[in-house]
XYZ file of C-alpha atoms in Angstrom:
779
model
C -2.802 37.597 -23.857
C -5.211 35.118 -25.436
C -2.615 32.401 -24.931
C -2.264 33.305 -21.249
C -6.022 33.120 -20.677
C -6.220 29.767 -22.434
C -3.397 28.394 -20.281
C -5.016 29.642 -17.106
C -8.385 28.121 -17.959
C -7.329 24.830 -19.551
C -3.886 24.040 -18.179
C -4.878 20.652 -16.786
C -3.689 17.173 -17.535
C -5.508 16.693 -20.777
C -5.900 20.293 -21.951
C -9.716 20.083 -21.798
C -10.029 19.362 -18.087
C -9.957 22.090 -15.418
C -6.568 22.484 -13.788
C -6.080 22.442 -10.045
C -5.391 25.797 -8.491
C -1.769 24.884 -7.722
C -1.206 23.783 -11.322
C -2.693 27.040 -12.580
C -0.279 28.943 -10.372
C 2.636 26.981 -11.829
C 1.577 27.829 -15.381
C 1.137 31.487 -14.480
C 4.592 31.407 -12.908
C 6.068 29.836 -16.026
C 4.454 32.452 -18.263
C 5.366 35.541 -16.241
C 8.666 34.495 -14.702
C 10.107 33.372 -18.011
C 8.785 35.989 -20.364
C 7.685 39.523 -21.050
C 4.548 40.356 -22.953
C 6.601 41.284 -26.023
C 8.014 37.773 -26.288
C 4.546 36.353 -25.656
C 3.379 37.566 -29.050
C 6.628 36.991 -30.963
C 6.440 33.261 -31.685
C 2.856 32.241 -31.272
C 3.161 29.355 -33.724
C 6.008 27.517 -31.982
C 5.667 23.931 -30.815
C 7.822 22.267 -28.173
C 8.572 18.573 -27.600
C 10.887 16.893 -25.095
C 11.676 13.386 -23.897
C 14.558 11.689 -22.177
C 17.115 9.721 -24.172
C 15.357 6.582 -22.876
C 11.918 7.636 -24.105
C 10.284 4.218 -23.801
C 10.397 4.299 -19.948
C 12.653 7.171 -18.695
C 13.970 4.925 -15.909
C 17.690 4.779 -15.130
C 20.056 2.973 -12.808
C 22.053 5.124 -10.423
C 25.244 6.155 -12.211
C 23.691 6.244 -15.677
C 23.619 9.672 -17.334
C 20.241 11.194 -18.187
C 19.881 13.391 -21.243
C 16.856 15.420 -22.246
C 16.260 15.622 -26.010
C 14.488 18.882 -26.817
C 13.034 20.079 -30.113
C 11.146 23.270 -30.950
C 9.563 23.905 -34.351
C 7.641 26.716 -35.993
C 9.806 29.443 -34.467
C 9.409 32.644 -36.516
C 12.569 34.266 -37.798
C 11.785 37.461 -35.867
C 11.659 35.618 -32.495
C 14.963 36.932 -31.183
C 15.998 36.260 -27.605
C 13.798 33.194 -27.215
C 14.783 31.155 -24.148
C 13.927 27.684 -22.901
C 13.434 27.642 -19.140
C 13.836 24.362 -17.270
C 13.102 23.667 -13.644
C 13.840 20.200 -12.237
C 11.634 19.218 -9.293
C 11.712 16.280 -6.881
C 8.746 14.195 -5.686
C 7.666 17.002 -3.324
C 7.998 19.694 -6.004
C 11.164 20.985 -4.380
C 13.612 22.576 -6.804
C 16.627 20.433 -7.713
C 18.052 22.815 -10.310
C 17.108 25.535 -12.796
C 18.467 26.201 -16.270
C 18.002 28.681 -19.137
C 18.931 27.731 -22.690
C 18.968 30.109 -25.645
C 16.582 28.771 -28.314
C 18.216 29.816 -31.583
C 16.294 28.399 -34.542
C 17.680 27.514 -37.940
C 16.302 28.856 -41.209
C 13.419 26.367 -41.026
C 12.349 27.601 -37.594
C 13.690 24.478 -35.885
C 15.815 24.364 -32.723
C 17.156 21.136 -31.270
C 19.373 20.526 -28.282
C 20.377 18.028 -25.640
C 20.543 18.836 -21.952
C 22.213 16.769 -19.241
C 19.675 16.325 -16.447
C 20.634 15.783 -12.773
C 20.745 12.115 -11.757
C 23.164 11.918 -8.860
C 20.631 10.636 -6.313
C 18.023 7.931 -6.312
C 14.555 9.372 -6.722
C 11.889 10.952 -8.884
C 12.527 13.941 -11.138
C 9.962 16.140 -12.866
C 11.256 18.612 -15.454
C 8.937 21.580 -15.921
C 9.873 23.317 -19.142
C 8.649 25.971 -21.526
C 9.777 28.617 -23.946
C 9.835 32.245 -22.884
C 6.952 32.929 -25.270
C 4.725 30.676 -23.173
C 4.982 27.620 -25.419
C 5.238 24.375 -23.467
C 5.043 20.665 -24.182
C 1.528 19.346 -24.763
C -0.070 16.671 -22.617
C 0.910 13.242 -23.851
C -1.414 10.427 -22.910
C -1.995 10.617 -19.165
C 1.103 12.755 -18.558
C 0.200 16.427 -18.051
C 1.375 19.240 -20.268
C 4.537 21.147 -19.524
C 6.609 18.343 -18.085
C 8.868 15.359 -18.593
C 9.517 12.842 -15.792
C 12.270 10.351 -15.101
C 13.340 8.090 -12.231
C 16.730 6.977 -10.905
C 16.629 3.580 -9.187
C 19.079 0.927 -7.913
C 21.058 -0.925 -10.575
C 19.135 -4.091 -11.587
C 22.448 -5.924 -11.953
C 22.956 -5.567 -8.197
C 19.722 -7.362 -7.373
C 19.625 -10.944 -6.126
C 17.312 -13.699 -7.337
C 15.501 -15.309 -4.395
C 13.424 -18.498 -4.501
C 9.660 -18.124 -5.051
C 8.838 -18.440 -1.348
C 11.245 -15.603 -0.550
C 10.260 -13.293 -3.428
C 7.894 -10.775 -1.884
C 6.722 -8.589 -4.751
C 4.841 -8.830 -8.037
C 2.822 -6.789 -10.534
C -0.100 -7.325 -12.825
C 0.362 -6.827 -16.551
C 0.196 -4.212 -19.235
C 3.831 -4.904 -20.120
C 5.464 -4.335 -23.493
C 8.251 -6.591 -24.820
C 10.157 -3.560 -26.054
C 10.412 -1.962 -22.600
C 12.908 -3.574 -20.238
C 11.330 -1.934 -17.199
C 10.688 -4.902 -14.905
C 14.281 -5.391 -13.655
C 14.411 -1.723 -12.660
C 11.308 -2.171 -10.485
C 12.643 -5.425 -9.066
C 9.564 -7.614 -8.717
C 9.376 -11.329 -9.627
C 5.733 -12.489 -9.591
C 3.334 -11.993 -12.518
C 0.023 -13.408 -13.718
C 1.017 -16.269 -16.000
C -2.000 -16.824 -18.237
C -4.066 -20.032 -18.721
C -7.427 -18.224 -18.618
C -10.055 -20.699 -19.732
C -11.918 -18.212 -21.926
C -8.780 -17.570 -24.000
C -7.670 -21.149 -24.495
C -11.022 -22.832 -25.095
C -13.242 -20.115 -26.550
C -15.090 -22.419 -28.971
C -15.483 -25.890 -27.489
C -14.278 -28.265 -24.753
C -10.866 -29.819 -25.286
C -9.664 -26.997 -27.534
C -6.605 -26.358 -25.357
C -5.584 -30.021 -25.427
C -5.841 -29.935 -29.216
C -3.662 -26.816 -29.362
C -1.077 -28.416 -27.075
C -0.888 -31.518 -29.274
C -0.559 -29.414 -32.419
C 2.199 -27.260 -30.902
C 4.162 -30.317 -29.856
C 3.830 -31.823 -33.307
C 5.247 -28.633 -34.840
C 7.929 -28.315 -32.160
C 6.551 -24.913 -31.160
C 5.936 -23.431 -27.685
C 2.451 -23.929 -26.288
C 0.358 -20.754 -26.310
C -1.030 -20.192 -22.803
C -2.861 -16.895 -23.256
C -0.329 -14.971 -21.175
C 2.980 -15.261 -19.426
C 4.988 -14.467 -22.562
C 6.663 -11.691 -20.560
C 8.558 -14.368 -18.648
C 11.190 -14.168 -21.380
C 11.168 -10.462 -22.246
C 13.469 -8.935 -19.647
C 17.175 -8.940 -18.913
C 19.985 -7.376 -16.913
C 23.538 -6.659 -17.987
C 26.018 -8.030 -15.471
C 29.780 -7.772 -16.008
C 29.153 -6.990 -19.660
C 26.986 -10.056 -20.190
C 23.249 -10.027 -20.846
C 21.377 -12.299 -18.436
C 17.642 -13.091 -18.357
C 15.538 -11.599 -15.572
C 13.711 -14.459 -13.875
C 9.973 -14.104 -13.252
C 7.620 -16.482 -11.453
C 4.187 -17.165 -13.008
C 0.837 -17.524 -11.285
C -1.679 -19.397 -13.450
C -5.257 -18.047 -13.359
C -7.343 -20.758 -15.064
C -10.850 -19.675 -14.020
C -10.309 -15.954 -14.638
C -13.046 -15.753 -17.242
C -14.941 -18.707 -18.713
C -15.932 -19.546 -22.298
C -19.471 -18.637 -23.310
C -20.359 -22.276 -23.862
C -19.401 -23.164 -20.255
C -21.586 -20.592 -18.476
C -25.248 -19.743 -18.813
C -25.532 -16.070 -19.851
C -27.664 -15.078 -16.879
C -25.048 -16.519 -14.506
C -22.068 -14.659 -15.972
C -20.601 -11.908 -13.796
C -17.258 -10.142 -14.160
C -14.546 -12.836 -14.306
C -16.267 -15.634 -12.353
C -19.397 -17.182 -13.811
C -21.384 -20.194 -12.609
C -20.733 -23.238 -14.767
C -23.550 -24.969 -16.606
C -23.652 -28.757 -17.055
C -21.308 -28.702 -20.047
C -18.862 -26.477 -18.186
C -18.813 -28.707 -15.097
C -18.001 -31.680 -17.305
C -15.190 -29.891 -19.181
C -13.621 -27.980 -16.286
C -11.682 -30.892 -14.663
C -10.242 -31.928 -18.028
C -9.122 -28.371 -18.679
C -7.468 -28.186 -15.239
C -5.643 -31.434 -15.995
C -4.225 -29.953 -19.188
C -3.224 -26.693 -17.452
C -1.370 -28.574 -14.706
C 0.383 -30.722 -17.303
C 1.673 -27.720 -19.244
C 2.633 -25.800 -16.098
C 4.689 -28.713 -14.827
C 6.368 -29.208 -18.202
C 7.190 -25.521 -18.630
C 8.467 -24.941 -15.078
C 9.860 -28.241 -13.848
C 12.601 -26.630 -11.756
C 10.304 -24.466 -9.624
C 9.849 -25.755 -6.066
C 6.092 -25.236 -6.513
C 3.659 -23.972 -9.129
C 0.897 -21.557 -8.201
C -2.708 -21.818 -9.466
C -5.141 -19.057 -8.516
C -8.508 -20.485 -9.485
C -11.204 -17.772 -9.249
C -11.006 -14.001 -9.619
C -13.061 -11.511 -7.565
C -16.185 -13.625 -6.972
C -17.819 -10.869 -4.887
C -21.567 -11.362 -4.772
C -23.482 -10.156 -6.756
C -21.364 -8.075 -9.156
C -18.534 -10.591 -9.344
C -20.427 -13.844 -8.839
C -24.152 -14.593 -9.060
C -24.100 -18.122 -7.724
C -24.308 -19.580 -4.239
C -21.361 -20.260 -1.955
C -21.772 -23.934 -2.755
C -21.418 -23.098 -6.470
C -18.154 -21.346 -5.619
C -16.822 -24.260 -3.557
C -17.792 -26.586 -6.406
C -15.281 -24.900 -8.737
C -12.494 -25.841 -6.317
C -13.943 -29.250 -5.534
C -13.628 -30.167 -9.210
C -10.240 -28.536 -9.835
C -8.147 -29.325 -6.756
C -7.789 -33.138 -6.955
C -7.098 -33.079 -10.692
C -4.397 -30.403 -10.451
C -2.678 -32.152 -7.556
C -2.795 -35.534 -9.231
C -0.994 -34.174 -12.293
C 1.280 -31.722 -10.451
C 2.468 -32.853 -6.993
C 4.147 -29.469 -6.584
C 0.922 -27.515 -7.121
C -0.389 -24.843 -4.777
C -4.046 -24.070 -5.381
C -5.105 -20.678 -4.015
C -8.273 -18.555 -3.929
C -10.957 -17.379 -3.686
C -9.634 -13.863 -4.382
C -12.358 -11.653 -2.992
C -11.786 -7.963 -3.709
C -12.364 -4.886 -1.607
C -11.771 -3.648 1.932
C -10.292 -6.154 4.324
C -13.217 -5.925 6.760
C -16.002 -6.003 4.183
C -18.455 -8.763 3.285
C -15.899 -11.223 2.000
C -14.273 -11.789 5.404
C -17.522 -13.304 6.676
C -18.041 -15.049 3.349
C -14.588 -16.627 3.654
C -15.511 -18.003 7.061
C -18.685 -19.506 5.616
C -16.764 -21.036 2.710
C -14.419 -22.787 5.121
C -17.422 -24.014 7.090
C -18.613 -25.581 3.823
C -15.326 -27.454 3.354
C -13.321 -25.083 1.159
C -10.241 -25.751 3.286
C -10.014 -29.237 1.794
C -9.396 -27.694 -1.638
C -6.975 -24.847 -0.869
C -3.226 -24.620 -0.271
C -3.335 -20.858 0.230
C -5.710 -17.899 0.358
C -5.548 -15.031 -2.129
C -7.200 -11.623 -1.915
C -7.386 -8.377 -3.871
C -6.829 -5.830 -1.116
C -7.640 -2.197 -1.733
C -7.858 -0.962 1.853
C -6.321 2.506 2.143
C -6.352 2.836 5.943
C -3.332 1.244 7.666
C -5.354 0.172 10.713
C -7.976 -1.487 8.527
C -5.392 -3.330 6.452
C -3.411 -4.547 9.443
C -6.450 -5.593 11.437
C -8.031 -7.214 8.394
C -4.960 -9.282 7.547
C -4.651 -10.457 11.135
C -8.315 -11.385 11.263
C -8.013 -13.171 7.932
C -5.087 -15.225 9.249
C -7.314 -16.227 12.177
C -10.303 -17.065 9.984
C -8.147 -19.236 7.743
C -6.437 -20.978 10.648
C -9.761 -21.709 12.350
C -11.569 -22.676 9.159
C -8.872 -24.851 7.597
C -7.593 -26.281 10.860
C -4.092 -25.140 9.879
C -2.237 -22.029 8.824
C -2.295 -21.316 5.083
C -0.148 -18.744 3.289
C -1.869 -15.516 2.229
C -1.299 -13.904 -1.166
C -2.305 -10.410 -2.300
C -2.643 -10.835 -6.060
C -3.926 -7.326 -6.813
C -3.581 -4.036 -4.975
C -3.626 -0.527 -6.359
C -4.233 3.151 -5.695
C -5.490 5.528 -8.382
C -4.424 9.122 -8.884
C -7.570 9.809 -10.951
C -5.931 12.480 -13.120
C -4.963 14.604 -10.117
C -1.246 15.317 -9.952
C -1.419 16.165 -6.260
C -2.549 12.582 -5.630
C 0.677 11.112 -7.011
C 2.655 11.531 -3.788
C -0.284 10.049 -1.865
C -0.317 7.103 -4.272
C 3.386 6.503 -3.767
C 3.140 6.567 0.013
C 0.041 4.371 0.052
C 1.424 1.677 -2.236
C 4.814 1.425 -0.550
C 3.262 1.232 2.920
C 0.735 -1.358 1.753
C 3.582 -3.520 0.495
C 5.445 -3.100 3.779
C 2.338 -4.028 5.761
C 1.761 -7.118 3.642
C 5.369 -8.228 4.171
C 5.191 -7.443 7.883
C 1.894 -9.286 8.316
C 3.316 -12.434 6.717
C 1.727 -12.221 3.269
C 3.664 -14.412 0.831
C 3.766 -11.704 -1.842
C 1.941 -8.548 -2.895
C 1.119 -8.173 -6.601
C 0.473 -4.523 -7.371
C -1.739 -2.971 -10.046
C -0.785 -1.656 -12.703
C 2.318 -0.963 -14.781
C 0.840 2.111 -16.518
C -2.420 4.055 -16.755
C -5.148 2.843 -19.061
C -8.578 4.108 -19.964
C -10.689 1.582 -18.059
C -8.956 2.264 -14.735
C -7.471 5.787 -14.955
C -4.621 6.699 -12.684
C -3.744 3.248 -11.321
C -0.465 3.078 -13.213
C 2.986 3.330 -11.713
C 3.780 5.054 -15.012
C 1.956 7.534 -17.212
C 0.737 5.932 -20.412
C 2.097 8.026 -23.280
C 0.019 6.099 -25.831
C -3.580 6.011 -24.521
C -4.745 4.225 -27.658
C -2.730 1.266 -26.303
C -4.282 0.557 -22.875
C -2.221 -2.625 -22.596
C 1.394 -2.879 -23.677
C 1.934 0.838 -24.337
C 5.177 1.386 -26.305
C 6.212 4.383 -24.159
C 5.634 5.140 -20.482
C 6.849 7.823 -18.068
C 7.344 7.333 -14.293
C 5.345 8.702 -11.395
C 6.850 9.186 -7.893
C 5.869 5.663 -6.860
C 8.400 4.125 -9.283
C 11.661 4.939 -7.439
C 10.025 4.501 -4.017
C 8.799 1.029 -4.969
C 12.132 0.136 -6.592
C 14.006 1.128 -3.416
C 11.697 -0.992 -1.263
C 12.056 -4.089 -3.438
C 15.827 -3.606 -3.597
C 16.162 -3.349 0.176
C 13.576 -5.921 1.287
C 13.134 -8.625 -1.334
C 14.001 -11.960 0.257
C 13.223 -10.663 3.755
C 10.656 -12.079 6.164
C 8.837 -10.366 8.992
C 10.435 -10.446 12.425
C 7.407 -8.736 13.961
C 5.505 -5.448 14.077
C 6.655 -2.302 15.870
C 3.483 -0.660 17.169
C 4.531 1.273 20.249
C 6.346 4.271 18.791
C 3.232 6.418 18.594
C -0.495 6.554 17.972
C -0.063 6.712 14.191
C 3.472 5.333 14.027
C 3.995 1.921 12.499
C 6.776 -0.337 11.402
C 8.180 -3.830 11.072
C 11.434 -5.579 11.776
C 12.588 -7.647 8.804
C 15.326 -10.249 8.507
C 16.916 -12.314 5.767
C 19.313 -15.063 6.787
C 22.568 -13.627 8.084
C 22.101 -10.294 6.312
C 21.723 -7.171 8.468
C 18.276 -6.670 9.932
C 16.158 -3.834 8.563
C 13.491 -1.823 10.364
C 10.891 -0.173 8.106
C 9.253 2.716 9.987
C 6.775 5.501 9.225
C 4.030 7.641 10.750
C 0.792 8.152 8.841
C -0.434 11.048 10.993
C -0.663 14.694 10.018
C 2.515 15.875 11.773
C 6.071 14.484 11.959
C 6.860 12.386 15.014
C 10.150 12.440 16.925
C 11.056 8.987 18.246
C 14.045 7.167 19.708
C 14.477 3.580 18.553
C 16.733 1.142 20.437
C 19.194 -0.358 17.967
C 21.872 -1.676 20.319
C 24.768 -0.407 18.167
C 26.728 2.829 17.848
C 25.645 3.480 14.281
C 23.358 2.141 11.577
C 22.705 2.786 7.900
C 19.610 4.894 7.309
C 17.831 4.860 3.934
C 15.192 7.359 2.865
C 12.145 6.089 1.002
C 13.857 6.525 -2.370
C 16.799 4.388 -1.236
C 19.452 7.044 -0.559
C 21.732 5.911 2.280
C 23.634 7.674 5.022
C 25.351 6.598 8.216
C 23.408 7.579 11.342
C 24.908 7.605 14.833
C 23.000 6.019 17.710
C 24.244 7.453 21.018
C 23.987 4.865 23.785
C 22.401 2.482 21.287
C 19.358 4.719 20.719
C 18.627 6.079 17.243
C 16.780 9.430 17.090
C 14.416 9.593 14.113
C 11.770 11.857 12.677
C 8.986 9.733 11.221
C 6.558 10.942 8.585
C 4.265 9.478 5.927
C 7.152 8.197 3.822
C 8.905 5.095 5.203
C 12.524 5.095 6.287
C 14.681 1.978 6.514
C 17.109 1.348 9.368
C 19.706 -1.258 8.418
C 21.902 -2.936 11.003
C 20.090 -2.886 14.372
C 21.196 -5.511 16.859
C 19.836 -8.991 16.250
C 19.436 -9.661 19.971
C 16.917 -6.799 20.093
C 15.018 -7.300 16.851
C 15.840 -10.774 15.515
C 12.977 -13.232 15.078
C 14.852 -16.428 15.990
C 16.854 -15.022 18.889
C 15.678 -15.615 22.437
C 13.805 -12.432 23.296
C 15.257 -11.278 26.577
C 12.325 -8.876 27.029
C 8.708 -9.320 26.027
C 5.481 -7.510 26.853
C 2.691 -10.081 26.362
C -0.076 -7.458 26.122
C 0.811 -5.007 23.306
C -2.329 -2.924 24.015
C -3.856 -2.028 27.376
C -6.941 0.034 28.153
C -7.471 2.189 31.211
C -9.263 5.340 32.389
C -8.299 8.744 33.829
C -7.455 8.551 37.515
C -6.878 4.805 37.334
C -3.779 2.694 37.845
C -2.730 0.061 35.347
C -0.189 -2.731 35.753
C 2.184 -3.467 32.882
C 3.978 -6.790 33.019
C 7.332 -7.439 31.395
C 8.557 -11.004 30.923
C 12.286 -11.618 30.967
C 13.911 -14.708 29.440
C 17.458 -16.065 29.624
C 19.098 -18.579 27.322
C 22.206 -19.808 29.116
C 23.686 -16.839 30.895
C 22.443 -14.808 33.853
C 20.531 -11.642 33.044
C 21.343 -8.574 35.101
C 20.652 -4.966 34.443
C 17.956 -2.335 34.721
C 14.482 -2.343 33.255
C 13.206 1.089 32.164
C 9.646 2.090 31.248
C 9.243 5.438 29.548
C 6.425 7.286 27.780
C 4.802 10.674 27.174
C 4.749 13.134 30.065
C 0.954 13.018 30.218
C 1.021 9.440 31.512
C 4.632 9.056 32.729
C 6.154 12.336 33.923
C 9.365 10.449 34.683
C 10.654 7.002 33.629
C 10.096 4.042 35.935
C 13.078 1.781 36.600
C 13.720 -1.524 38.344
C 16.886 -3.518 38.879
C 16.570 -7.102 37.647
C 18.519 -10.335 38.001
C 17.389 -13.574 36.374
C 19.235 -16.893 36.722
C 20.380 -18.821 33.630
C 17.633 -20.743 31.863
C 14.842 -19.087 33.851
C 12.130 -16.516 33.205
C 10.759 -13.767 35.391
C 7.762 -11.432 35.297
C 8.373 -7.849 36.367
C 5.314 -5.613 37.012
C 5.225 -1.844 36.616
C 2.318 0.184 37.976
C 1.401 3.395 36.134
C -0.986 5.767 37.956
C -2.814 8.238 35.739
C -3.896 11.729 36.709
C -7.681 12.284 36.850
C -7.371 14.947 34.142
C -5.179 12.993 31.720
C -6.426 13.561 28.143
C -8.055 10.662 26.379
C -6.097 8.961 23.637
C -3.414 6.425 22.792
C -0.004 6.681 24.446
C 3.019 4.658 23.300
C 5.124 3.253 26.151
C 8.625 1.931 25.552
C 10.363 -0.590 27.769
C 14.014 -1.457 27.445
C 16.491 -3.640 29.242
C 19.719 -1.722 29.871
C 23.001 -3.341 30.740
C 26.234 -1.395 31.105
C 24.462 1.764 29.980
C 23.298 0.265 26.628
C 19.944 -1.207 25.610
C 20.164 -4.966 25.032
C 16.453 -5.615 24.514
C 13.324 -3.547 23.911
C 9.593 -3.870 23.542
C 6.597 -1.631 23.932
C 2.858 -1.273 24.124
C 0.082 1.176 23.397
C -1.855 2.496 26.408
C -5.396 3.484 25.471
C -6.929 5.967 27.906
C -10.697 5.650 27.492
C -13.616 7.597 28.966
C -14.770 6.283 32.373
C -18.346 6.682 31.171
C -19.078 5.849 27.563
C -21.340 8.251 25.651
C -22.956 5.703 23.350
C -25.788 7.636 21.727
C -27.278 11.127 21.449
C -30.671 11.590 19.812
C -33.532 14.128 19.870
C -36.753 13.197 21.658
C -40.041 14.764 22.659
C -40.744 14.444 26.362
C -44.104 13.637 27.929
C -44.816 17.380 28.269
C -44.228 17.896 24.552
C -40.899 19.669 25.085
C -37.799 19.045 23.042
C -34.995 17.107 24.667
C -31.775 15.244 23.981
C -31.582 11.650 25.127
C -28.076 10.454 25.972
C -27.228 6.807 26.552
C -24.464 6.344 29.126
C -22.516 3.231 30.087
C -20.288 2.860 33.176
C -17.152 0.977 32.107
C -14.868 0.996 35.199
C -17.044 -1.405 37.232
C -17.554 1.068 40.085
C -20.242 3.620 40.991
C -19.699 7.062 39.534
C -21.381 10.469 39.680
C -21.150 13.228 37.102
C -22.782 16.321 35.650
C -24.214 15.855 32.135
C -24.545 18.942 29.933
C -26.190 18.892 26.519
C -26.796 21.529 23.874
C -27.181 22.026 20.160
C -24.112 23.631 18.625
C -24.711 27.261 17.782
C -27.965 27.327 19.787
C -26.851 28.313 23.320
C -30.421 28.543 24.646
C -30.677 24.740 24.370
C -27.999 24.174 27.055
C -29.249 21.876 29.805
C -27.389 20.332 32.769
C -28.375 17.614 35.214
C -26.655 15.274 37.623
C -26.370 11.525 36.949
C -25.259 8.562 39.053
C -24.427 5.198 37.524
C -24.032 1.847 39.254
C -21.117 -0.392 38.234
C -21.423 -1.386 34.525
C -24.889 0.159 34.351
C -26.460 1.458 31.141
C -28.969 4.276 31.399
C -30.756 6.761 29.134
C -30.747 10.339 30.407
C -33.013 13.009 28.913
C -31.978 16.651 29.123
C -35.074 18.758 28.396
C -35.379 22.240 26.912
C -38.827 23.725 26.418
C -37.633 26.953 24.827
C -36.123 25.523 21.651
C -36.447 27.713 18.590
C -34.712 26.056 15.634
C -36.190 25.907 12.102
C -37.266 22.326 11.444
C -35.369 22.066 8.147
C -32.045 22.989 9.762
C -29.539 20.246 10.640
C -27.796 21.055 13.932
C -25.068 18.944 15.592
C -25.751 17.864 19.179
C -23.109 17.903 21.933
C -22.934 16.141 25.298
C -20.335 16.832 27.979
C -19.673 14.806 31.130
C -17.874 16.259 34.158
C -17.034 13.706 36.848
C -16.753 14.507 40.541
C -12.984 13.942 40.132
C -12.859 16.959 37.831
C -12.322 14.953 34.638
C -14.372 16.267 31.733
C -14.852 15.276 28.118
C -17.370 15.901 25.351
C -18.708 14.236 22.230
């Protein structure tokens, strides 16, 4: 019973941390479902250990067998009937299989066995295991007690090597040369060393001296990183082949002490002193020389100069100090290496935070003359924020540089913070962030980090089974993100965005992706709280549908429409018609305004533009949407002559009582009963009067009141009843009539002299508007 109480109180990840309630329930279930109290006291000294037969990474290609190696020691001779219970779970903790193995110890109290684990489908597997006396496996590093994990992913030998400009995915370090994990994940880009602080820690010119000495000895030049370029391999047709990686040099990621005044050092980007400014161009010249010599066959070589110069924690200098780093480096690097791409400045944080404005200011100061691309460390968790931020950043760069520059995400992560329930959230977040970056035309996304380590707990794609080795751990164990990420890279590496899909629902999102003549792929998901039923025009009778772990099935599409249920985990639709979704094809149907705003009781005109390439276009145009805004589809017959375009308007009249919100509308061009083109938009139904502010006031008579600021937004006079109250205090309810002129802004005070609320109490305020049309809403 003491053991049970200890498990209940301390059954968390690290033994000493409180467990979550769900984890406690699992341990209680293990104890009581697998054992009786008699067995609980029979073998109190037993110890249990288990790992897969690939203990360094527990990651397998589909088709490879998975074996669990199990060992129990310290089993007393009198422990008869001892049983090992195993339960294999998927990423959602659904049961894959159960097993019971008799644990018969030898004379030394040792029992060893092997167990063939299920591996017939791509995905994540968590084996919960324990002896019937309550003994379970201890926590190992960041992996919780009582479990072993493994992942089944696409065969690395089936992956294709794409050129650097077509390779979409990368990962920051922590790798170990003894773990051949990278080909299973499928990424190509890594940080390739050349940090100034590592190569010239003592004096200027130290790197040049080391290069000369290495050449004299006929040895490779040490670059302070990038050694992992030669660590990994695949086995193809019985032959071992190297796994190609592409390096990104990071020369100014940390500066030598002699090059930066101590008071101007911050994180990885310090402000150079006079000696540093003199030595920095010479160092850049040497870096570019070695990069070009080591990678002469690459079509370009990438140099990310600075690293997270966020003021003030990441950089204490002025914006001119920051531009100066690039002003000194850019011409030298390009003179030595004509194939160089210099990128930066690598601000970190949310996409709409301070660095977006700072980037604009840097371009105003001439930074665009010293950049070939823009890099960021993007940690935005909200899809809308990430999408909007990337689009705004593209605009800022285009305006500031006078030309479009490629964007690179060179660090992006999501921590689980020692909470197992966060692991599925991490997997969804990271996969969707990679899909958004691909869809929003980011050159590549470099994720963070291969496994957990002490400084940044929970960021790893893998558990770190050796916490004393924060970098290069000799054994790691997968989290759910591993197979989801591997499936995404397998399906989409080499692809480019053919455009966003934003009209399937308020929280639905997706992108069309294409790669040469290969089948198009749609990546779709919904980040809302409930599943969403949608119908996607695909223009074919059937497509291949992949779940987020990469498992495929054939899906029928009656009349060219594919019914789907979208949730937080992306699905991939392979094989939709190119004339509907292809980027280069002439779009027969286009809606120029992907978002329109309107108000209850109003009519809104939606324009569709039709294009022809060389043949006449005849058929029927259909506009459909939710019943609240379109009780029945609208249709029009169309006929457009060859080589011409036409604009077709649809008028949608809204009921006065239509609920506020976003409504996806789908338009498709139908010919012969099948969709041949499709597009859509989001209709935003907004309040006709904006409630902009509610605040408490004291009136001239000394009575309490609520002041409400109203704005008319429909550009017409409107009358309404305004009701205010404090929630839970019904005696504060007050109503008065208001009339607003077109586009007028007015402050209305609703007074209540009988208020009796303790002054220290915080009470929410509510305002409700009821228009003469009958429409009503509250905030």
